Short mmCIF file of C-alpha atoms in Angstrom, two decimals:
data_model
loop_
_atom_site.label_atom_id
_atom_site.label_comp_id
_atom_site.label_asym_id
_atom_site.label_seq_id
_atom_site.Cartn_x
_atom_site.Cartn_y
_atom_site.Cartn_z
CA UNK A 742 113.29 80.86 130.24
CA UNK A 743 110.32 81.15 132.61
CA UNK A 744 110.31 84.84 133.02
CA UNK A 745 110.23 85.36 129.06
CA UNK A 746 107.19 82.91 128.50
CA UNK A 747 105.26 84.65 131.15
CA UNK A 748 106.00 88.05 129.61
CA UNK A 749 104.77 86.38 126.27
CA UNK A 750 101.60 85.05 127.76
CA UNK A 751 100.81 88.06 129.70
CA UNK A 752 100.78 89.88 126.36
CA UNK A 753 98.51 87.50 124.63
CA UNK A 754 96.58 86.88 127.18
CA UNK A 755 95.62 90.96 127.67
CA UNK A 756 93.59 90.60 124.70
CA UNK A 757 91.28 88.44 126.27
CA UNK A 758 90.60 90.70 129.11
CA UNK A 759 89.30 93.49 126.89
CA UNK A 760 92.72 95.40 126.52
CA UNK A 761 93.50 94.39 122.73
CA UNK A 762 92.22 97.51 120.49
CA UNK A 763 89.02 96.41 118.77
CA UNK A 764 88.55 97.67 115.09
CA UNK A 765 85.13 96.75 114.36
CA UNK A 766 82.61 98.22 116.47
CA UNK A 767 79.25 96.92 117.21
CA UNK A 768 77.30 98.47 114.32
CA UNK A 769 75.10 96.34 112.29
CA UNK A 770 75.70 94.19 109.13
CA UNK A 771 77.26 97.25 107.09
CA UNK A 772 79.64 98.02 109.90
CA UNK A 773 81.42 94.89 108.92
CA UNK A 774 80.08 91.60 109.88
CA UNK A 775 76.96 92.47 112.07
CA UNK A 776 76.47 91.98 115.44
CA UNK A 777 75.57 88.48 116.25
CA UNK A 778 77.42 86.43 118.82
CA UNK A 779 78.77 84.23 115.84
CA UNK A 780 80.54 87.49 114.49
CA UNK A 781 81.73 88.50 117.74
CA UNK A 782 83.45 85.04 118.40
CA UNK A 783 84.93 84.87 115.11
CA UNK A 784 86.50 88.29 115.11
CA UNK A 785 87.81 88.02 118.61
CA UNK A 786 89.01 84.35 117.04
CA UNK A 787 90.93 86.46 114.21
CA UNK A 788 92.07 89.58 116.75
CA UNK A 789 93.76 86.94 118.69
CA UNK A 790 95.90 85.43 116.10
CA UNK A 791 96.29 89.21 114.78
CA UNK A 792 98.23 89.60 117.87
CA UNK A 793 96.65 93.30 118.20
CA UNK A 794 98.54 95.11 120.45
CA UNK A 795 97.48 96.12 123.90
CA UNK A 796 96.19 100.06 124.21
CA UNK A 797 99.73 101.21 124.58
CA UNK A 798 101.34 99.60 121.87
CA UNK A 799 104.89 98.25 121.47
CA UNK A 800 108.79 98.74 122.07
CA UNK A 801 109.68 96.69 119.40
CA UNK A 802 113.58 95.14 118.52
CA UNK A 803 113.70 94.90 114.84
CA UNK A 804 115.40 92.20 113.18
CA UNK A 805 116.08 93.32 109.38
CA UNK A 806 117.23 89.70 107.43
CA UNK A 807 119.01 89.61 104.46
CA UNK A 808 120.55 87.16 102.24
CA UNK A 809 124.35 87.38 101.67
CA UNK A 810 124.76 86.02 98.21
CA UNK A 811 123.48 83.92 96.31
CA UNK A 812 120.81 83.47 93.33
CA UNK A 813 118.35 84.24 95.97
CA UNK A 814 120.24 88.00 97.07
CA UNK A 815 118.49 90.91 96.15
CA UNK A 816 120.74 93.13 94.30
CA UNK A 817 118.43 95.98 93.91
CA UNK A 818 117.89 97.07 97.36
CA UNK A 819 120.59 97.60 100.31
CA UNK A 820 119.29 95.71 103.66
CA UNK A 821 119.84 99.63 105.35
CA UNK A 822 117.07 100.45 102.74
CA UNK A 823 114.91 98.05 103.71
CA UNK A 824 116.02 98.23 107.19
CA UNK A 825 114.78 101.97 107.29
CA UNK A 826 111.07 101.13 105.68
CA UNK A 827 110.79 98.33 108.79
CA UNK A 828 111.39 101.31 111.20
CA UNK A 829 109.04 103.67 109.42
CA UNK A 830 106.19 100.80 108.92
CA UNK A 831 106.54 100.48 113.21
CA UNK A 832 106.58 104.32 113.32
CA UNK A 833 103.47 104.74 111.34
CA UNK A 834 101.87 103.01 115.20
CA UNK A 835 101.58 105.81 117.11
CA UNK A 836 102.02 104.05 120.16
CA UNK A 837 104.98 102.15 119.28
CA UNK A 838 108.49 102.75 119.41
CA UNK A 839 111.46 101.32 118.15
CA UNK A 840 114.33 99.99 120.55
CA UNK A 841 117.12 99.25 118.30
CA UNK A 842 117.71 97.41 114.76
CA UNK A 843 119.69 94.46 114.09
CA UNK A 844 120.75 93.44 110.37
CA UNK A 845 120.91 89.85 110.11
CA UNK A 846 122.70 88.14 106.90
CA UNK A 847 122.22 85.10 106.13
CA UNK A 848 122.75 82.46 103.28
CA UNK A 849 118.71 80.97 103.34
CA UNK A 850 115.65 80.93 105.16
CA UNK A 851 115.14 77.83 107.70
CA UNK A 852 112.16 75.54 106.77
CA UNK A 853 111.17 75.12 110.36
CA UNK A 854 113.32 77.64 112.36
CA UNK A 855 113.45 80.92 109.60
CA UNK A 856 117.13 81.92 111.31
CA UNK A 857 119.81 79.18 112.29
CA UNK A 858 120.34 78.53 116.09
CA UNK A 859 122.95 81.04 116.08
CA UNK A 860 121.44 83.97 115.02
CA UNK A 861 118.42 82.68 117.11
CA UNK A 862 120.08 82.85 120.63
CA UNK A 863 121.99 85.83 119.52
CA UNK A 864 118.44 87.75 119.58
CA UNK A 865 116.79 85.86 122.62
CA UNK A 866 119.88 86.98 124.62
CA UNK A 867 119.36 90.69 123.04
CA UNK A 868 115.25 90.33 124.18
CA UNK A 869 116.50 89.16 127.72
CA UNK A 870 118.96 91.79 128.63
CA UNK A 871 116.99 94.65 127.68
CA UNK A 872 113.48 94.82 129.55
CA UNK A 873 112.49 97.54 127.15
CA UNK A 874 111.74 95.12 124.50
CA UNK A 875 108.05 93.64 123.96
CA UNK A 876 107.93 92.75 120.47
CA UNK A 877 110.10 91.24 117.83
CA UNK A 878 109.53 92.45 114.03
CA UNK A 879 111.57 89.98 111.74
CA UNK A 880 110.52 91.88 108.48
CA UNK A 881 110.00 89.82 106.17
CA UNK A 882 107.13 89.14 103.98
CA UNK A 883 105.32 85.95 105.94
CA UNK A 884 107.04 83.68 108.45
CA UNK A 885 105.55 80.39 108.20
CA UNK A 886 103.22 78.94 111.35
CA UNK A 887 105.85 76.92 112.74
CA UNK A 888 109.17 79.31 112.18
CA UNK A 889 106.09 81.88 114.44
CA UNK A 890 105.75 79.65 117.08
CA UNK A 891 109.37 78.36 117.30
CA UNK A 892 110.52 82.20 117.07
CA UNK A 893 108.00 83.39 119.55
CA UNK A 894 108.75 80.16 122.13
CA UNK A 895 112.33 81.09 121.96
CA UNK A 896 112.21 85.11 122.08
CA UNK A 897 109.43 85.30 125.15
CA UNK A 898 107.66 88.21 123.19
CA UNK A 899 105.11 88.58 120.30
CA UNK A 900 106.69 88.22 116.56
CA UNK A 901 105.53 90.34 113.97
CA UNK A 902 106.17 90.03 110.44
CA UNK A 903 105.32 92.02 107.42
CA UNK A 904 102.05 90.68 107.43
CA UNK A 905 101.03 91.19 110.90
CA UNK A 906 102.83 94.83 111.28
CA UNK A 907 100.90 96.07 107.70
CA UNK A 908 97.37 94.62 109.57
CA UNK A 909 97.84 96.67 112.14
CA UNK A 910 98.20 99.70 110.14
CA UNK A 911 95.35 98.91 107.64
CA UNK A 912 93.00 98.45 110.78
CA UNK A 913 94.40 102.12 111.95
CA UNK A 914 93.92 104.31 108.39
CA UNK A 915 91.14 102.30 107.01
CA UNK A 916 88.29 104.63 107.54
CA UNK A 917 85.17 103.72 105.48
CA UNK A 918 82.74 100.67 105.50
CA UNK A 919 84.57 99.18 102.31
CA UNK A 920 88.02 100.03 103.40
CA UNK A 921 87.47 98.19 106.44
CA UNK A 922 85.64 95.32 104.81
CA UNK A 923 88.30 94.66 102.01
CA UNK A 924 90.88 94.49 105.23
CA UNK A 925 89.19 92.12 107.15
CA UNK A 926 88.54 90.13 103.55
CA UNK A 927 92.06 90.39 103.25
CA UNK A 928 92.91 88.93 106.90
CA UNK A 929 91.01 85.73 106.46
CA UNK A 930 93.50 83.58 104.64
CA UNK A 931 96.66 84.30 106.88
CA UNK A 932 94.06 82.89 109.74
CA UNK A 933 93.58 80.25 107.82
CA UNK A 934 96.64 78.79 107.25
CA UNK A 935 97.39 80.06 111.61
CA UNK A 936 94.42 77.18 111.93
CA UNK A 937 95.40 74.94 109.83
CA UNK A 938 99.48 75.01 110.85
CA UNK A 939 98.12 74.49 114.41
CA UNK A 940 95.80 71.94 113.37
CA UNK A 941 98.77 70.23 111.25
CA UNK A 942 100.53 69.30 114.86
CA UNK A 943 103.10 72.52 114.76
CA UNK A 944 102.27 73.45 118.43
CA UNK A 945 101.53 69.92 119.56
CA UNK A 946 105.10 68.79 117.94
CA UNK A 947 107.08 72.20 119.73
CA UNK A 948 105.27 71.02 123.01
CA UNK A 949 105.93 74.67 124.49
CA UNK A 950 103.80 76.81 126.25
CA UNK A 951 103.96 79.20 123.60
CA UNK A 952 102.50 76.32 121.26
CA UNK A 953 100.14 76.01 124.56
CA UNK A 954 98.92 79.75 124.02
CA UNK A 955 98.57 79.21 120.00
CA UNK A 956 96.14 76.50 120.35
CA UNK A 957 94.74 77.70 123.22
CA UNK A 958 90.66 78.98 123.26
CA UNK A 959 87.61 76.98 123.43
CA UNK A 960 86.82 76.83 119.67
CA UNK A 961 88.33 72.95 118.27
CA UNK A 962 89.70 73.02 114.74
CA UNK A 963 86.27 72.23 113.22
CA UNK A 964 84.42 74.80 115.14
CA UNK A 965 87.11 77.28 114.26
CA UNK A 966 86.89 76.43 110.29
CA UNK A 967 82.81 76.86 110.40
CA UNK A 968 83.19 80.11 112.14
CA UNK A 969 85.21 81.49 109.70
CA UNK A 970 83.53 79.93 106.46
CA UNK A 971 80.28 81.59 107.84
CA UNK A 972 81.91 85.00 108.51
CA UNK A 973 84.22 85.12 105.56
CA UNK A 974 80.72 84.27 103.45
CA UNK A 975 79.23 87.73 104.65
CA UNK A 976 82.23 89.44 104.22
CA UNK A 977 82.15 89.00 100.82
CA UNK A 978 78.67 89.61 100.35
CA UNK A 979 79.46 93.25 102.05
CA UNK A 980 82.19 93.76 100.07
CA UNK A 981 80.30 93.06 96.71
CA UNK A 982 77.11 95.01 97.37
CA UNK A 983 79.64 98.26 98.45
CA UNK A 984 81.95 96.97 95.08
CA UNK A 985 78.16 97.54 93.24
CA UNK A 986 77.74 101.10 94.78
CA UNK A 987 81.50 102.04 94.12
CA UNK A 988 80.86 100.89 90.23
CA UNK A 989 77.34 103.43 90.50
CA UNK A 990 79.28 106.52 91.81
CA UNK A 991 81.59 105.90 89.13
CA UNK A 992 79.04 105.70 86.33
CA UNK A 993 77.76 108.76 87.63
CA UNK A 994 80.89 110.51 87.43
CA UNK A 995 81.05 109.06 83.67
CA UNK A 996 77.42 110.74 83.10
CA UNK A 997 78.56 113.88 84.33
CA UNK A 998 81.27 113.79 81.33
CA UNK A 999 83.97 115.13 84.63
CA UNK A 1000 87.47 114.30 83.53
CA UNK A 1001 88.96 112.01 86.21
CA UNK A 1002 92.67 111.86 86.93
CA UNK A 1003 93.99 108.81 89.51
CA UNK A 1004 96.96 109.97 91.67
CA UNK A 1005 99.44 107.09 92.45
CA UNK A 1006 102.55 106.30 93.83
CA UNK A 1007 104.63 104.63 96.54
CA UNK A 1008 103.09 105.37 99.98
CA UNK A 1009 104.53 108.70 101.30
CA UNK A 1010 105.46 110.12 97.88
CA UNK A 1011 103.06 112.92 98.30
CA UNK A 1012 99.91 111.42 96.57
CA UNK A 1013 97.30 113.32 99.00
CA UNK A 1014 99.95 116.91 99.18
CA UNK A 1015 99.39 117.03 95.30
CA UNK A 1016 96.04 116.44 95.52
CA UNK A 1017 95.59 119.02 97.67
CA UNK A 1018 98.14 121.55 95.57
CA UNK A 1019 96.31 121.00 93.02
CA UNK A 1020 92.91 121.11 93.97
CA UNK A 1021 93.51 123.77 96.79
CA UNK A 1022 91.55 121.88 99.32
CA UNK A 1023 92.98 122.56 102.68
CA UNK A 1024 90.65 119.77 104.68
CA UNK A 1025 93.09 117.53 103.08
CA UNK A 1026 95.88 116.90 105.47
CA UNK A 1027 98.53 115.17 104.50
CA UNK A 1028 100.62 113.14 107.09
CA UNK A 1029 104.36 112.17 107.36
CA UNK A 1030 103.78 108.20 107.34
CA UNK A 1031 102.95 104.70 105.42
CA UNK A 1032 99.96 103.99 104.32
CA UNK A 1033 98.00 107.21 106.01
CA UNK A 1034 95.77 107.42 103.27
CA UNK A 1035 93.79 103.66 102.57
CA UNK A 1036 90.01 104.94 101.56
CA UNK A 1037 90.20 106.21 97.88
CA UNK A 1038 89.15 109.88 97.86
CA UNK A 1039 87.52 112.32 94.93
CA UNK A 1040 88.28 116.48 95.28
CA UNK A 1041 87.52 118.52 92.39
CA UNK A 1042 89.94 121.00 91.08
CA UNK A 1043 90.22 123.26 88.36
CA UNK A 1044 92.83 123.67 85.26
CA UNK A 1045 94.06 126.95 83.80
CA UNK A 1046 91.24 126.66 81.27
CA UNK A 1047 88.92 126.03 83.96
CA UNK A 1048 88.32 123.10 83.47
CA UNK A 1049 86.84 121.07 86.43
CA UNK A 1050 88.32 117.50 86.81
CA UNK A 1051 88.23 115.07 89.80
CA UNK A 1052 91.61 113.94 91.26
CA UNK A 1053 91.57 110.50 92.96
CA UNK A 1054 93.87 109.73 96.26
CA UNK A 1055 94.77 106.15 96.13
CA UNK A 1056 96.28 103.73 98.42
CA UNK A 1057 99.80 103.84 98.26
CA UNK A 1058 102.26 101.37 97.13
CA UNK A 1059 105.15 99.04 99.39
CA UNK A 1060 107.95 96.71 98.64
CA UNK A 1061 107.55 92.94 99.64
CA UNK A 1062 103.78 93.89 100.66
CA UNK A 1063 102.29 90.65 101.60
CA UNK A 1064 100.41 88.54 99.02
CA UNK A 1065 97.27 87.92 101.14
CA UNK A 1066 97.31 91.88 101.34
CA UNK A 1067 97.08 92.91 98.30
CA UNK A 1068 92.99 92.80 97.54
CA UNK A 1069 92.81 96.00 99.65
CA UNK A 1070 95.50 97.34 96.88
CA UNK A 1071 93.86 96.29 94.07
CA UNK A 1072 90.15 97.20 95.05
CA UNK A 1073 91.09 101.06 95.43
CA UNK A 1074 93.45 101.18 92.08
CA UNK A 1075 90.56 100.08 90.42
CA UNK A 1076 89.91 103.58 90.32
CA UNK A 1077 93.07 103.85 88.69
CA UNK A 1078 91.75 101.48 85.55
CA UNK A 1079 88.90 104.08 84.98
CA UNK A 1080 90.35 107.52 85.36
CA UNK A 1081 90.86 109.30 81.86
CA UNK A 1082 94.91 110.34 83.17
CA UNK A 1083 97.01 108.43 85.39
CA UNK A 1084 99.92 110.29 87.53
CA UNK A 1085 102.44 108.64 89.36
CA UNK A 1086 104.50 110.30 91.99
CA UNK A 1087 107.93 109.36 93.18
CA UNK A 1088 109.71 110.29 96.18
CA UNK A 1089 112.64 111.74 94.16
CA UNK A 1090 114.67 112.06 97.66
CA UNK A 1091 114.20 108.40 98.35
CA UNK A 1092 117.60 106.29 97.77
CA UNK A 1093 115.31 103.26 96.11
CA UNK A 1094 113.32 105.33 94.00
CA UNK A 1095 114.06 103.35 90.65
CA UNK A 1096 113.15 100.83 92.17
CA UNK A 1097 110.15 101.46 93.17
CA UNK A 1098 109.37 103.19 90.17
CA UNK A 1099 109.19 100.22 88.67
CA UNK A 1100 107.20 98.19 90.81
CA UNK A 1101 104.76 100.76 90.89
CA UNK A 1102 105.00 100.29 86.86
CA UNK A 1103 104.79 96.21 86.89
CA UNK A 1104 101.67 96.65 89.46
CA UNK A 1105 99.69 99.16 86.84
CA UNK A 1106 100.61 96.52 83.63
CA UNK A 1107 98.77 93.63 85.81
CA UNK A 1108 95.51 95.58 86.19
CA UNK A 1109 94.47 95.21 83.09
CA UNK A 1110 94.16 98.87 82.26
CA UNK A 1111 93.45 100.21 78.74
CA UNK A 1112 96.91 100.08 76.95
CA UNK A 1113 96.69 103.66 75.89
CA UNK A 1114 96.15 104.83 79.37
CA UNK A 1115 98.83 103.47 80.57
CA UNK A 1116 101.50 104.35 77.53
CA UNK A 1117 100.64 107.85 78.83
CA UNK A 1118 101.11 107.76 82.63
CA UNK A 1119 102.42 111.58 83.97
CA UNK A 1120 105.46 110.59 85.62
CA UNK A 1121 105.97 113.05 88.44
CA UNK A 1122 109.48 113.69 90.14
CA UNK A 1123 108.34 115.02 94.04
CA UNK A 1124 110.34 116.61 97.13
CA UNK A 1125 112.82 118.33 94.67
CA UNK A 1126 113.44 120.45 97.12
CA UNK A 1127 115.39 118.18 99.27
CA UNK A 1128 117.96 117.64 96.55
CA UNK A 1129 120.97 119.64 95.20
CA UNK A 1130 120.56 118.71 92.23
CA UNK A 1131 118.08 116.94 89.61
CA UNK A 1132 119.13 115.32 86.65
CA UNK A 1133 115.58 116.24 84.10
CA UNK A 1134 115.09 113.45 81.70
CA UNK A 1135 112.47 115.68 79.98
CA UNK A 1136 110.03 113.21 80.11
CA UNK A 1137 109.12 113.85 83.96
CA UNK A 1138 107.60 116.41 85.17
CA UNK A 1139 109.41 117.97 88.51
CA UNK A 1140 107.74 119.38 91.60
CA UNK A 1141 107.71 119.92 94.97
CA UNK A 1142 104.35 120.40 96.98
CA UNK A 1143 106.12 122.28 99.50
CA UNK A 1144 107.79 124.79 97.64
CA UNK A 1145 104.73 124.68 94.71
CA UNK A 1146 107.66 124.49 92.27
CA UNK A 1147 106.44 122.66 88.90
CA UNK A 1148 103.00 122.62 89.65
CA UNK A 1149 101.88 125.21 86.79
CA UNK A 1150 104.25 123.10 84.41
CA UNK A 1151 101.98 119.79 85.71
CA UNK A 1152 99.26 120.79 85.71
CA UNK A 1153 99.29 122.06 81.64
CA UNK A 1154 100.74 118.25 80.76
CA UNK A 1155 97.50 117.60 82.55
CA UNK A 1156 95.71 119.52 80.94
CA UNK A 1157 96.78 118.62 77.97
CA UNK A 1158 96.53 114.87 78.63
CA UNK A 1159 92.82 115.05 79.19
CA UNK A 1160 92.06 116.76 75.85
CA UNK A 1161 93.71 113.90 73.81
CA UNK A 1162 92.05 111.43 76.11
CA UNK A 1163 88.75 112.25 76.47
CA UNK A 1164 88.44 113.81 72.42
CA UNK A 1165 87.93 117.17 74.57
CA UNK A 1166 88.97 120.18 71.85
CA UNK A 1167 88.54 124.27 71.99
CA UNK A 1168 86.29 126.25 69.80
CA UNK A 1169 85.28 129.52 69.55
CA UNK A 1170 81.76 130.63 69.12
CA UNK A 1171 80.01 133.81 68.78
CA UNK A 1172 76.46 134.13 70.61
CA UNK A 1173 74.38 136.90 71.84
CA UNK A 1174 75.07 138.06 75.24
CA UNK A 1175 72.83 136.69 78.09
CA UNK A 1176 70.58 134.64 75.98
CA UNK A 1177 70.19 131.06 76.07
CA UNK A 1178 73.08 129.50 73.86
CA UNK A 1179 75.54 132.09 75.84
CA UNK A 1180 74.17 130.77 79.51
CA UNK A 1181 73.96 126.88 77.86
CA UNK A 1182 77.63 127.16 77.00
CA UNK A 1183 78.24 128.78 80.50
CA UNK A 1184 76.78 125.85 82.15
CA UNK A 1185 78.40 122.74 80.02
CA UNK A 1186 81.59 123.42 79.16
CA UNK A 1187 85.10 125.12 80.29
CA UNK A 1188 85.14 128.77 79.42
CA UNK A 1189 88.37 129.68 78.68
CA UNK A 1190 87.88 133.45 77.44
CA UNK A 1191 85.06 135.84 76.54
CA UNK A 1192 85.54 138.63 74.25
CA UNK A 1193 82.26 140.90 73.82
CA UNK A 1194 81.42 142.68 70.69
CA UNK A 1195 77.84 144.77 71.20
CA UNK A 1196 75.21 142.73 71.71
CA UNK A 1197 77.69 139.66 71.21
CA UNK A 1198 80.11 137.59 72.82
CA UNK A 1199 82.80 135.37 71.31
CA UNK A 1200 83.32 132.40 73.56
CA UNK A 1201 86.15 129.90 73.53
CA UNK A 1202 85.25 126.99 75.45
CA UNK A 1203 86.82 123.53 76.00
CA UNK A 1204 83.89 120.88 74.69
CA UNK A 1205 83.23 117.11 74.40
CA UNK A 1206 81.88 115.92 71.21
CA UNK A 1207 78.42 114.72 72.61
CA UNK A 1208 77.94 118.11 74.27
CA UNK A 1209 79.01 119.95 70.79
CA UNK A 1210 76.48 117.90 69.34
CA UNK A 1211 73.84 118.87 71.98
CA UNK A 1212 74.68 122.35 71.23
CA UNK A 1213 73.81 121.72 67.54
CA UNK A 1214 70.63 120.24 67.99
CA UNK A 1215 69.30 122.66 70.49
CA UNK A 1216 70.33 126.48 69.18
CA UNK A 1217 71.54 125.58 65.26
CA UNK A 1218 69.76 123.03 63.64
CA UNK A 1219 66.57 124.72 65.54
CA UNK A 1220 66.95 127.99 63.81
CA UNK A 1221 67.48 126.23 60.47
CA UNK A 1222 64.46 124.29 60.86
CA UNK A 1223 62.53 127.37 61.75
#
């Protein structure tokens, strides 16, 4: 199969020439990892086993596997389901397209091979016969170093898994100096065990000239393991000194007494369109695909008492997202752990939205947030207006961003969420007009109505219990002690 190997090696080997995209740039330490010739040959190390794609991307066959029956079947999700999320996860590339989909059943995963040598010629003959294909996506969470190399020897093109095809993404949307960091943090294992599977004899044993291209480079397997203990070293000490100022902006935002509610949900459930109904903020821009929001983001919004109160954008959720991806997950719901509310938003139009409700759920419970935060979660029901008709539970709230339907309704549960969590409660006081205690009150709490009587004005005004007791020290107890 000569003229498949050669398109396989003329794809891998483009990335050595320059054409592979590079992510990191040449900035200096807090660009992520520096500039030195150490950190240039270990990322170009990592790019290569990344299998970035060249400049114009992919035309990619995917293979969508699924077991038959079995202990080992998943009952909760059709392979079409998961069949469309591999199509929108190669979608979310801008450069890539899809060529066709194949669903592959089968009764287990091969040790050494992943598919059995049926269902492998079936696809090699499907890669030969139509030139359009480049890549193979076999979505599934991690194919182990040897299936890679055996599937990649036989096929003539780059494989992608789950792992690989969510990299690529996450080196797209990640935007920021931590974002970026906690990706490449992420990456380091999966190259790690590409070494090491390499290292074990895998390639050696295949004796093919795609095993040829995986152990191919300059760098031996001892040079390759100090490379990457040095690098992965200062990629941690990056990541913790931006972790630091991440934990400072947050104690500001404590010190400021702002109420802060965390937005989260499966990825493309509407997380950043309710942000932005809710806060109004029309920079935000919210875009038809996975993962196209990876930074955490703060806007400020108002309630109907006028209230001000930060919404966080978080990273959105995926099935069967790879283990050695989920630090990027977890580092931006921390967010999540210290907001005062917590709303989740579902996709109501999506046909797996219980389930993903609940992994959504399971993921919160292991982040060790505060029990009573999480007992009182807003569970929001988005993109009602794509549906006939919506069975109400009564204890979701129903919107759609498009449509603005259910917002008013949300944002009072809101509302009323952050006065029971944050000890928040309304009073009314009566103060002279224009003088200090009226222009205090102005300036530290939520005014929610002024009535004026002569020189006076009764206030009602949303306060904390520290500021209440500022209030007393400075205006009451000061005219009793005078």
């Amino acid at each position: 199969m000569p003229g498949l190997m050669g398109r396989l090696a003329r794809t891998v080997m483009a990335g050595r020439r320059g054409r592979f995209v590079r992510w990191y740039g040449g900035g200096g330490d807090d660009d992520g990892g520096g500039g030195s010739a150490e950190d240039a040959q270990a990322r170009e190390l990592i790019d290569r086993q990344l299998k970035l794609a060249p400049a114009g991307g992919h035309q990619v066959l995917i293979v969508q596997p699924y077991i038959k029956w079995g202990a080992n079947k998943d009952r909760s999700t059709r392979p079409e389901v998961k069949a469309d999320e591999s199509r929108s996860l190669v979608r979310t590339l801008a450069e890539w397209s899809v060529t066709d989909t194949l669903l592959v059943g089968l009764t287990s995963y091969r040790k050494h091979t992943f598919f059995g040598p049926g269902n492998v010629d079936a696809i090699a003959l499907r890669v030969a016969r139509d030139r359009r294909i480049t890549a193979v996506f076999v979505s599934v969470n991690v194919l182990k170093p040897i299936q890679h190399q055996h599937l990649e020897h036989r096929f003539g093109v780059p494989v992608y898994d789950r792992y690989l095809m969510v990299v690529q993404i996450f080196r797209r949307h990640a935007v920021t100096r931590e974002a970026k960091l906690q990706v490449a943090l992420a990456e380091l294992p999966y190259i790690w065990s590409r070494i090491r599977g390499a290292q074990d004899g895998y390639a050696e044993r295949l004796g093919t000239e795609a095993g040829q291209i995986a152990l191919s480079g300059k760098l031996m397997y001892d040079d390759k393991k100090d490379l990457l203990k040095a690098y992965e070293k200062k990629l941690k000490k990056l990541v913790e000194k931006l972790r630091s100022h991440r934990q400072h902006l947050r104690h500001n935002r404590t010190n400021k007494d702002l109420p802060v509610v965390a937005v989260v949900g499966y990825t493309n459930a509407g997380k950043t369109s309710l942000v932005r109904a809710l806060t109004g903020d029309v920079g935000l821009v919210p875009k038809d695909c996975l993962f196209a929001t990876l930074d955490v983001t703060v806007h400020g919004g108002v309630l109907p008492s006028n209230m001000t109160v930060l919404y966080v954008d978080t990273i959105g959720f995926i099935s069967d997202i790879p283990t050695r991806l989920i630090e990027p997950f977890v580092a931006t719901l921390e967010d999540a752990m210290f907001a005062d509310v917590i709303v989740h938003i579902r996709d109501m139009s999506h046909p797996n939205v219980i389930v993903q409700k609940s992994h959504v759920e399971e993921t919160l419970k292991n982040l060790s947030i505060n029990p009573e935060l999480l007992n009182s979660v807003i569970d929001v029901g988005n993109k009602v207006d794509r549906l006939d008709n919506v069975e109400r539970d009564g204890s979701s709230v129903f919107i759609s961003c498009t449509t603005g339907e259910g917002l008013d309704e949300l944002k009072k549960k809101i509302e009323s969420q952050i006065m029971k969590a944050t000890g928040r409660r309304t009073i009314k006081i009566r103060v002279r007009t224009g003088q200090d205690e009226y222009e205090w009150l102005r300036t530290h709490t939520a005014i929610v109505n002024i009535n004026t009587d002569g020189d006076y004005s009764v206030m009602e005004v949303i306060v904390t219990q520290s500021d209440l007791d500022v209030f007393k020290s400075l205006f009451i107890r000061k005219k009793i002690n005078n």
